[in-house]
XYZ file of C-alpha atoms in Angstrom:
114
model
C 0.372 0.126 0.056
C 3.047 2.250 0.657
C 4.704 1.559 -2.672
C 0.927 2.252 -3.873
C 0.194 5.423 -2.003
C 4.126 7.079 -2.922
C 3.828 6.624 -7.027
C 0.243 7.817 -6.687
C 1.811 11.027 -4.545
C 4.615 11.074 -6.880
C 2.372 11.876 -10.809
C -0.200 13.853 -8.631
C 3.405 15.569 -7.814
C 3.604 17.029 -11.702
C 0.411 19.352 -11.420
C 2.102 21.920 -9.434
C 6.033 21.884 -11.544
C 7.310 21.713 -8.646
C 10.741 19.517 -9.801
C 11.938 19.979 -6.329
C 8.616 17.943 -4.941
C 9.069 15.943 -7.930
C 12.564 14.586 -7.646
C 11.896 14.092 -3.683
C 10.419 11.270 -4.652
C 13.227 9.769 -7.165
C 15.925 7.225 -5.559
C 19.827 9.674 -6.084
C 20.625 7.122 -8.744
C 16.788 6.794 -10.228
C 16.570 5.128 -13.616
C 14.029 7.040 -15.968
C 12.791 4.764 -19.064
C 10.815 7.248 -21.107
C 9.690 4.786 -23.153
C 10.407 1.254 -23.416
C 12.597 1.585 -26.873
C 14.097 4.835 -24.479
C 18.314 4.930 -23.532
C 17.110 5.402 -19.829
C 18.596 8.505 -17.846
C 19.872 7.786 -14.582
C 20.917 10.176 -11.118
C 20.844 13.397 -12.320
C 20.063 12.850 -15.705
C 16.750 11.804 -15.457
C 15.653 14.806 -13.622
C 16.864 16.974 -16.216
C 14.816 14.211 -18.408
C 11.820 15.570 -16.536
C 12.247 19.246 -16.153
C 12.826 19.800 -19.425
C 9.962 18.139 -20.162
C 7.681 20.655 -16.521
C 9.722 23.434 -18.274
C 8.182 23.508 -20.972
C 4.662 22.625 -20.433
C 2.076 25.728 -18.260
C -0.470 22.583 -17.359
C 0.682 18.759 -17.000
C -2.138 16.180 -15.367
C -0.721 12.698 -15.321
C -4.704 11.493 -14.722
C -4.170 7.787 -13.807
C -6.430 4.605 -14.830
C -5.698 1.964 -13.296
C -2.941 1.184 -11.116
C -1.904 -1.922 -8.588
C 1.196 -3.132 -6.775
C 2.576 -6.376 -5.724
C 5.237 -6.255 -3.318
C 8.005 -2.860 -5.086
C 6.887 -3.047 -7.935
C 3.751 -0.112 -8.815
C 2.222 -0.304 -12.492
C 0.035 2.498 -13.491
C -2.044 3.137 -16.389
C -2.367 6.572 -16.906
C -3.051 9.404 -19.488
C -0.446 11.916 -19.291
C -1.770 16.044 -20.779
C 0.466 18.563 -20.985
C -0.612 22.277 -22.136
C 2.441 23.590 -24.331
C 2.371 27.377 -26.806
C 2.740 25.291 -29.241
C 0.703 22.123 -28.438
C -1.391 20.431 -25.962
C 0.263 16.591 -26.111
C -2.193 13.461 -23.997
C -0.104 9.978 -23.870
C -1.701 6.707 -23.036
C 0.639 4.726 -20.580
C 1.434 2.331 -18.439
C 4.234 3.898 -16.059
C 6.392 0.550 -14.386
C 8.190 1.867 -11.451
C 10.652 -0.323 -8.975
C 10.533 0.815 -5.415
C 13.843 0.589 -2.876
C 13.305 2.114 0.338
C 10.684 4.267 -0.344
C 11.537 6.276 -3.493
C 10.877 5.159 -6.809
C 14.664 3.944 -8.160
C 13.229 2.927 -11.596
C 10.771 4.126 -13.611
C 9.775 3.403 -18.283
C 6.992 4.568 -19.964
C 5.126 2.206 -22.058
C 3.250 3.641 -24.270
C -0.296 2.045 -25.504
C -1.260 2.106 -29.280
C -3.656 1.610 -31.166
């Protein structure tokens, strides 16, 4: 239950666009992959990658459609929406999170197509 709450709170933190708060959920050497085919960004590079999306958007919403946890693994199906001056994309994703010591150690998003 604690791992599921951690990921839910992490996703909710994007609405405030506060990188200090968002980064507080991540382990120091967190591995982040924006899609299953992307190379992972690790540690400070992961935070910088996330920051680039946050800074380009005036509004962010992660709408969780379904979520479940099994031990240290949390999966959630989401629709992530970003409001930007040039476009307002939305992505239908499944996020897979590995939690260790109360922090997100790995995060990979898988795009849902069709």
